[in-house]
mmCIF file of N, CA and C in Angstrom:
data_model
loop_
_atom_site.group_PDB
_atom_site.id
_atom_site.type_symbol
_atom_site.label_atom_id
_atom_site.label_comp_id
_atom_site.label_asym_id
_atom_site.label_seq_id
_atom_site.Cartn_x
_atom_site.Cartn_y
_atom_site.Cartn_z
ATOM 1 N N MET A 24 -160.785 81.742 -59.754
ATOM 2 C CA MET A 24 -161.675 80.630 -59.475
ATOM 3 C C MET A 24 -161.950 79.912 -60.797
ATOM 4 N N ASN A 25 -161.745 78.612 -60.784
ATOM 5 C CA ASN A 25 -161.935 77.814 -61.986
ATOM 6 C C ASN A 25 -162.961 76.715 -61.701
ATOM 7 N N LEU A 26 -164.168 76.908 -62.192
ATOM 8 C CA LEU A 26 -165.223 75.921 -61.976
ATOM 9 C C LEU A 26 -165.152 74.867 -63.066
ATOM 10 N N LYS A 27 -165.271 73.623 -62.661
ATOM 11 C CA LYS A 27 -165.247 72.526 -63.619
ATOM 12 C C LYS A 27 -166.634 72.348 -64.226
ATOM 13 N N ASN A 28 -166.673 72.251 -65.525
ATOM 14 C CA ASN A 28 -167.949 72.090 -66.213
ATOM 15 C C ASN A 28 -168.715 70.869 -65.742
ATOM 16 N N GLU A 29 -168.035 69.756 -65.498
ATOM 17 C CA GLU A 29 -168.764 68.554 -65.103
ATOM 18 C C GLU A 29 -169.437 68.733 -63.744
ATOM 19 N N GLU A 30 -168.831 69.480 -62.847
ATOM 20 C CA GLU A 30 -169.467 69.758 -61.555
ATOM 21 C C GLU A 30 -170.695 70.640 -61.744
ATOM 22 N N LEU A 31 -170.574 71.615 -62.627
ATOM 23 C CA LEU A 31 -171.704 72.497 -62.891
ATOM 24 C C LEU A 31 -172.829 71.748 -63.595
ATOM 25 N N TYR A 32 -172.482 70.862 -64.532
ATOM 26 C CA TYR A 32 -173.507 70.073 -65.206
ATOM 27 C C TYR A 32 -174.187 69.099 -64.239
ATOM 28 N N ALA A 33 -173.437 68.552 -63.298
ATOM 29 C CA ALA A 33 -174.030 67.663 -62.295
ATOM 30 C C ALA A 33 -175.039 68.436 -61.444
ATOM 31 N N LEU A 34 -174.691 69.652 -61.078
ATOM 32 C CA LEU A 34 -175.612 70.490 -60.315
ATOM 33 C C LEU A 34 -176.836 70.835 -61.155
ATOM 34 N N LEU A 35 -176.618 71.190 -62.395
ATOM 35 C CA LEU A 35 -177.721 71.496 -63.293
ATOM 36 C C LEU A 35 -178.658 70.292 -63.440
ATOM 37 N N ALA A 36 -178.104 69.116 -63.609
ATOM 38 C CA ALA A 36 -178.911 67.899 -63.733
ATOM 39 C C ALA A 36 -179.711 67.649 -62.464
ATOM 40 N N TYR A 37 -179.091 67.865 -61.300
ATOM 41 C CA TYR A 37 -179.810 67.695 -60.034
ATOM 42 C C TYR A 37 -180.991 68.662 -59.955
ATOM 43 N N LEU A 38 -180.759 69.915 -60.290
ATOM 44 C CA LEU A 38 -181.819 70.920 -60.198
ATOM 45 C C LEU A 38 -182.971 70.629 -61.152
ATOM 46 N N VAL A 39 -182.643 70.285 -62.374
ATOM 47 C CA VAL A 39 -183.689 70.022 -63.365
ATOM 48 C C VAL A 39 -184.465 68.757 -63.016
ATOM 49 N N SER A 40 -183.768 67.691 -62.641
ATOM 50 C CA SER A 40 -184.475 66.454 -62.287
ATOM 51 C C SER A 40 -185.301 66.638 -61.020
ATOM 52 N N SER A 41 -184.827 67.433 -60.089
ATOM 53 C CA SER A 41 -185.609 67.733 -58.890
ATOM 54 C C SER A 41 -186.881 68.481 -59.257
ATOM 55 N N ALA A 42 -186.749 69.469 -60.113
ATOM 56 C CA ALA A 42 -187.917 70.243 -60.538
ATOM 57 C C ALA A 42 -188.931 69.352 -61.245
ATOM 58 N N ALA A 43 -188.447 68.419 -62.031
ATOM 59 C CA ALA A 43 -189.344 67.544 -62.788
ATOM 60 C C ALA A 43 -190.156 66.638 -61.884
ATOM 61 N N ARG A 44 -189.636 66.309 -60.716
ATOM 62 C CA ARG A 44 -190.313 65.375 -59.812
ATOM 63 C C ARG A 44 -191.112 66.058 -58.703
ATOM 64 N N LEU A 45 -190.916 67.344 -58.509
ATOM 65 C CA LEU A 45 -191.563 68.023 -57.379
ATOM 66 C C LEU A 45 -193.084 67.943 -57.417
ATOM 67 N N SER A 46 -193.677 67.962 -58.587
ATOM 68 C CA SER A 46 -195.134 67.920 -58.651
ATOM 69 C C SER A 46 -195.694 66.579 -58.188
ATOM 70 N N GLU A 47 -194.856 65.564 -58.138
ATOM 71 C CA GLU A 47 -195.282 64.232 -57.707
ATOM 72 C C GLU A 47 -194.931 63.959 -56.244
ATOM 73 N N GLU A 48 -194.221 64.853 -55.609
ATOM 74 C CA GLU A 48 -193.723 64.633 -54.258
ATOM 75 C C GLU A 48 -194.482 65.488 -53.251
ATOM 76 N N PRO A 49 -194.377 65.131 -51.963
ATOM 77 C CA PRO A 49 -194.985 65.976 -50.931
ATOM 78 C C PRO A 49 -194.400 67.385 -50.959
ATOM 79 N N ALA A 50 -195.187 68.353 -50.565
ATOM 80 C CA ALA A 50 -194.755 69.756 -50.588
ATOM 81 C C ALA A 50 -193.469 69.987 -49.791
ATOM 82 N N SER A 51 -193.267 69.232 -48.744
ATOM 83 C CA SER A 51 -192.078 69.422 -47.900
ATOM 84 C C SER A 51 -190.786 69.076 -48.627
ATOM 85 N N TYR A 52 -190.856 68.356 -49.732
ATOM 86 C CA TYR A 52 -189.645 67.996 -50.466
ATOM 87 C C TYR A 52 -189.029 69.195 -51.174
ATOM 88 N N GLY A 53 -189.840 70.189 -51.521
ATOM 89 C CA GLY A 53 -189.328 71.358 -52.224
ATOM 90 C C GLY A 53 -188.192 72.043 -51.484
ATOM 91 N N PRO A 54 -188.425 72.447 -50.217
ATOM 92 C CA PRO A 54 -187.335 73.078 -49.465
ATOM 93 C C PRO A 54 -186.130 72.156 -49.289
ATOM 94 N N MET A 55 -186.381 70.863 -49.115
ATOM 95 C CA MET A 55 -185.258 69.925 -48.961
ATOM 96 C C MET A 55 -184.414 69.893 -50.234
ATOM 97 N N ARG A 56 -185.058 69.854 -51.381
ATOM 98 C CA ARG A 56 -184.319 69.800 -52.639
ATOM 99 C C ARG A 56 -183.572 71.114 -52.899
ATOM 100 N N LEU A 57 -184.207 72.227 -52.584
ATOM 101 C CA LEU A 57 -183.541 73.514 -52.798
ATOM 102 C C LEU A 57 -182.321 73.674 -51.905
ATOM 103 N N ILE A 58 -182.445 73.290 -50.634
ATOM 104 C CA ILE A 58 -181.301 73.450 -49.724
ATOM 105 C C ILE A 58 -180.187 72.475 -50.104
ATOM 106 N N GLU A 59 -180.544 71.315 -50.630
ATOM 107 C CA GLU A 59 -179.528 70.381 -51.138
ATOM 108 C C GLU A 59 -178.815 70.991 -52.342
ATOM 109 N N GLY A 60 -179.561 71.648 -53.222
ATOM 110 C CA GLY A 60 -178.935 72.335 -54.352
ATOM 111 C C GLY A 60 -177.985 73.426 -53.886
ATOM 112 N N ALA A 61 -178.383 74.157 -52.845
ATOM 113 C CA ALA A 61 -177.523 75.201 -52.281
ATOM 114 C C ALA A 61 -176.255 74.589 -51.700
ATOM 115 N N LYS A 62 -176.387 73.453 -51.040
ATOM 116 C CA LYS A 62 -175.216 72.778 -50.475
ATOM 117 C C LYS A 62 -174.276 72.333 -51.591
ATOM 118 N N ARG A 63 -174.832 71.779 -52.650
ATOM 119 C CA ARG A 63 -174.004 71.316 -53.769
ATOM 120 C C ARG A 63 -173.296 72.486 -54.453
ATOM 121 N N LEU A 64 -173.994 73.595 -54.646
ATOM 122 C CA LEU A 64 -173.360 74.766 -55.251
ATOM 123 C C LEU A 64 -172.262 75.300 -54.334
ATOM 124 N N SER A 65 -172.514 75.325 -53.045
ATOM 125 C CA SER A 65 -171.489 75.767 -52.091
ATOM 126 C C SER A 65 -170.254 74.877 -52.181
ATOM 127 N N SER A 66 -170.466 73.571 -52.314
ATOM 128 C CA SER A 66 -169.346 72.638 -52.433
ATOM 129 C C SER A 66 -168.539 72.896 -53.701
ATOM 130 N N VAL A 67 -169.223 73.174 -54.802
ATOM 131 C CA VAL A 67 -168.536 73.487 -56.056
ATOM 132 C C VAL A 67 -167.683 74.744 -55.881
ATOM 133 N N LEU A 68 -168.243 75.759 -55.229
ATOM 134 C CA LEU A 68 -167.492 77.000 -55.005
ATOM 135 C C LEU A 68 -166.284 76.773 -54.104
ATOM 136 N N VAL A 69 -166.445 75.966 -53.070
ATOM 137 C CA VAL A 69 -165.323 75.657 -52.177
ATOM 138 C C VAL A 69 -164.226 74.938 -52.958
ATOM 139 N N GLU A 70 -164.619 73.926 -53.729
ATOM 140 C CA GLU A 70 -163.639 73.161 -54.507
ATOM 141 C C GLU A 70 -162.928 74.031 -55.533
ATOM 142 N N ALA A 71 -163.605 75.073 -56.007
ATOM 143 C CA ALA A 71 -163.003 75.977 -56.987
ATOM 144 C C ALA A 71 -162.085 77.004 -56.326
ATOM 145 N N GLY A 72 -162.017 76.978 -54.996
ATOM 146 C CA GLY A 72 -161.138 77.899 -54.291
ATOM 147 C C GLY A 72 -161.715 79.280 -54.091
ATOM 148 N N ASP A 73 -163.034 79.371 -53.999
ATOM 149 C CA ASP A 73 -163.674 80.666 -53.798
ATOM 150 C C ASP A 73 -163.121 81.342 -52.545
ATOM 151 N N GLU A 74 -162.993 82.652 -52.620
ATOM 152 C CA GLU A 74 -162.429 83.424 -51.506
ATOM 153 C C GLU A 74 -163.278 83.359 -50.238
ATOM 154 N N LYS A 75 -164.514 82.952 -50.356
ATOM 155 C CA LYS A 75 -165.414 82.876 -49.203
ATOM 156 C C LYS A 75 -165.601 81.433 -48.733
ATOM 157 N N SER A 76 -164.624 80.573 -49.029
ATOM 158 C CA SER A 76 -164.734 79.143 -48.748
ATOM 159 C C SER A 76 -164.984 78.823 -47.291
ATOM 160 N N SER A 77 -164.371 79.556 -46.366
ATOM 161 C CA SER A 77 -164.556 79.215 -44.949
ATOM 162 C C SER A 77 -166.011 79.395 -44.533
ATOM 163 N N GLY A 78 -166.634 80.468 -44.965
ATOM 164 C CA GLY A 78 -168.044 80.671 -44.664
ATOM 165 C C GLY A 78 -168.927 79.647 -45.346
ATOM 166 N N LEU A 79 -168.581 79.301 -46.588
ATOM 167 C CA LEU A 79 -169.348 78.297 -47.322
ATOM 168 C C LEU A 79 -169.238 76.929 -46.665
ATOM 169 N N LYS A 80 -168.064 76.614 -46.132
ATOM 170 C CA LYS A 80 -167.894 75.341 -45.418
ATOM 171 C C LYS A 80 -168.797 75.292 -44.184
ATOM 172 N N GLU A 81 -168.914 76.409 -43.502
ATOM 173 C CA GLU A 81 -169.818 76.474 -42.340
ATOM 174 C C GLU A 81 -171.267 76.283 -42.785
ATOM 175 N N LEU A 82 -171.630 76.883 -43.905
ATOM 176 C CA LEU A 82 -172.978 76.735 -44.443
ATOM 177 C C LEU A 82 -173.247 75.272 -44.812
ATOM 178 N N ILE A 83 -172.293 74.644 -45.453
ATOM 179 C CA ILE A 83 -172.432 73.226 -45.816
ATOM 180 C C ILE A 83 -172.655 72.387 -44.571
ATOM 181 N N HIS A 84 -171.872 72.650 -43.548
ATOM 182 C CA HIS A 84 -172.011 71.902 -42.290
ATOM 183 C C HIS A 84 -173.402 72.111 -41.677
ATOM 184 N N LEU A 85 -173.857 73.352 -41.646
ATOM 185 C CA LEU A 85 -175.181 73.655 -41.110
ATOM 186 C C LEU A 85 -176.260 72.881 -41.869
ATOM 187 N N ILE A 86 -176.171 72.885 -43.184
ATOM 188 C CA ILE A 86 -177.166 72.194 -44.012
ATOM 189 C C ILE A 86 -177.114 70.691 -43.763
ATOM 190 N N GLU A 87 -175.921 70.125 -43.735
ATOM 191 C CA GLU A 87 -175.797 68.686 -43.514
ATOM 192 C C GLU A 87 -176.369 68.273 -42.164
ATOM 193 N N GLU A 88 -176.117 69.067 -41.146
ATOM 194 C CA GLU A 88 -176.652 68.762 -39.818
ATOM 195 C C GLU A 88 -178.162 68.974 -39.760
ATOM 196 N N GLY A 89 -178.644 70.046 -40.353
ATOM 197 C CA GLY A 89 -180.047 70.421 -40.235
ATOM 198 C C GLY A 89 -181.001 69.642 -41.104
ATOM 199 N N ARG A 90 -180.519 69.115 -42.207
ATOM 200 C CA ARG A 90 -181.451 68.399 -43.089
ATOM 201 C C ARG A 90 -181.917 67.083 -42.486
ATOM 202 N N GLN A 91 -181.208 66.595 -41.487
ATOM 203 C CA GLN A 91 -181.629 65.366 -40.816
ATOM 204 C C GLN A 91 -182.994 65.534 -40.154
ATOM 205 N N SER A 92 -183.298 66.755 -39.762
ATOM 206 C CA SER A 92 -184.560 67.016 -39.075
ATOM 207 C C SER A 92 -185.720 67.252 -40.038
ATOM 208 N N SER A 93 -185.439 67.279 -41.324
ATOM 209 C CA SER A 93 -186.455 67.687 -42.286
ATOM 210 C C SER A 93 -187.685 66.787 -42.303
ATOM 211 N N MET A 94 -187.520 65.531 -42.040
ATOM 212 C CA MET A 94 -188.656 64.611 -42.090
ATOM 213 C C MET A 94 -189.330 64.422 -40.732
ATOM 214 N N SER A 95 -188.636 64.801 -39.674
ATOM 215 C CA SER A 95 -189.182 64.507 -38.353
ATOM 216 C C SER A 95 -189.524 65.733 -37.518
ATOM 217 N N ASP A 96 -188.951 66.885 -37.838
ATOM 218 C CA ASP A 96 -189.144 68.070 -37.001
ATOM 219 C C ASP A 96 -189.202 69.304 -37.899
ATOM 220 N N ASP A 97 -190.416 69.654 -38.301
ATOM 221 C CA ASP A 97 -190.599 70.782 -39.221
ATOM 222 C C ASP A 97 -190.030 72.087 -38.665
ATOM 223 N N ALA A 98 -190.229 72.328 -37.378
ATOM 224 C CA ALA A 98 -189.757 73.576 -36.775
ATOM 225 C C ALA A 98 -188.232 73.644 -36.790
ATOM 226 N N ALA A 99 -187.574 72.543 -36.467
ATOM 227 C CA ALA A 99 -186.109 72.521 -36.472
ATOM 228 C C ALA A 99 -185.571 72.716 -37.885
ATOM 229 N N PHE A 100 -186.233 72.110 -38.872
ATOM 230 C CA PHE A 100 -185.812 72.273 -40.255
ATOM 231 C C PHE A 100 -185.978 73.730 -40.694
ATOM 232 N N GLN A 101 -187.095 74.337 -40.341
ATOM 233 C CA GLN A 101 -187.325 75.742 -40.690
ATOM 234 C C GLN A 101 -186.303 76.643 -40.003
ATOM 235 N N ASN A 102 -185.971 76.331 -38.759
ATOM 236 C CA ASN A 102 -184.941 77.107 -38.053
ATOM 237 C C ASN A 102 -183.603 77.020 -38.772
ATOM 238 N N MET A 103 -183.260 75.826 -39.273
ATOM 239 C CA MET A 103 -182.015 75.654 -40.013
ATOM 240 C C MET A 103 -182.048 76.482 -41.289
ATOM 241 N N LEU A 104 -183.182 76.466 -41.983
ATOM 242 C CA LEU A 104 -183.293 77.265 -43.209
ATOM 243 C C LEU A 104 -183.127 78.756 -42.917
ATOM 244 N N ASP A 105 -183.753 79.223 -41.841
ATOM 245 C CA ASP A 105 -183.618 80.633 -41.458
ATOM 246 C C ASP A 105 -182.179 80.976 -41.095
ATOM 247 N N GLU A 106 -181.528 80.070 -40.372
ATOM 248 C CA GLU A 106 -180.128 80.292 -40.003
ATOM 249 C C GLU A 106 -179.231 80.288 -41.250
ATOM 250 N N ALA A 107 -179.551 79.427 -42.215
ATOM 251 C CA ALA A 107 -178.782 79.380 -43.461
ATOM 252 C C ALA A 107 -178.897 80.700 -44.217
ATOM 253 N N VAL A 108 -180.084 81.282 -44.229
ATOM 254 C CA VAL A 108 -180.282 82.584 -44.883
ATOM 255 C C VAL A 108 -179.404 83.646 -44.202
ATOM 256 N N GLU A 109 -179.455 83.696 -42.887
ATOM 257 C CA GLU A 109 -178.640 84.671 -42.146
ATOM 258 C C GLU A 109 -177.155 84.455 -42.392
ATOM 259 N N MET A 110 -176.742 83.192 -42.407
ATOM 260 C CA MET A 110 -175.334 82.881 -42.635
ATOM 261 C C MET A 110 -174.924 83.314 -44.042
ATOM 262 N N LEU A 111 -175.765 83.074 -45.015
ATOM 263 C CA LEU A 111 -175.440 83.445 -46.387
ATOM 264 C C LEU A 111 -175.353 84.960 -46.547
ATOM 265 N N VAL A 112 -176.205 85.694 -45.858
ATOM 266 C CA VAL A 112 -176.125 87.158 -45.893
ATOM 267 C C VAL A 112 -174.749 87.609 -45.400
ATOM 268 N N ASP A 113 -174.258 86.975 -44.337
ATOM 269 C CA ASP A 113 -172.936 87.327 -43.806
ATOM 270 C C ASP A 113 -171.822 86.940 -44.781
ATOM 271 N N ILE A 114 -172.015 85.829 -45.482
ATOM 272 C CA ILE A 114 -170.981 85.348 -46.405
ATOM 273 C C ILE A 114 -170.845 86.268 -47.612
ATOM 274 N N ILE A 115 -172.002 86.658 -48.172
ATOM 275 C CA ILE A 115 -171.925 87.462 -49.397
ATOM 276 C C ILE A 115 -172.074 88.930 -49.096
#
């Protein structure tokens, strides 16, 4: 597996800039930013040819579908987060 530094730095920049703004944002943004970071890291691993890419692709899909509910349906968003945790346990 060969991770590209620029992809890792882009993820690092996203995480740090997200952390810097969280104190100014509604509390609900925290989980949204964290799950977006998880999706981005999963994408980096898939692009690097990680052996668990098929499971990571499913996780990415789940996150992309579920984050749409984050602003309108708290219960659905929480269900997606719980499902993502279960899926990740199976992946790793």
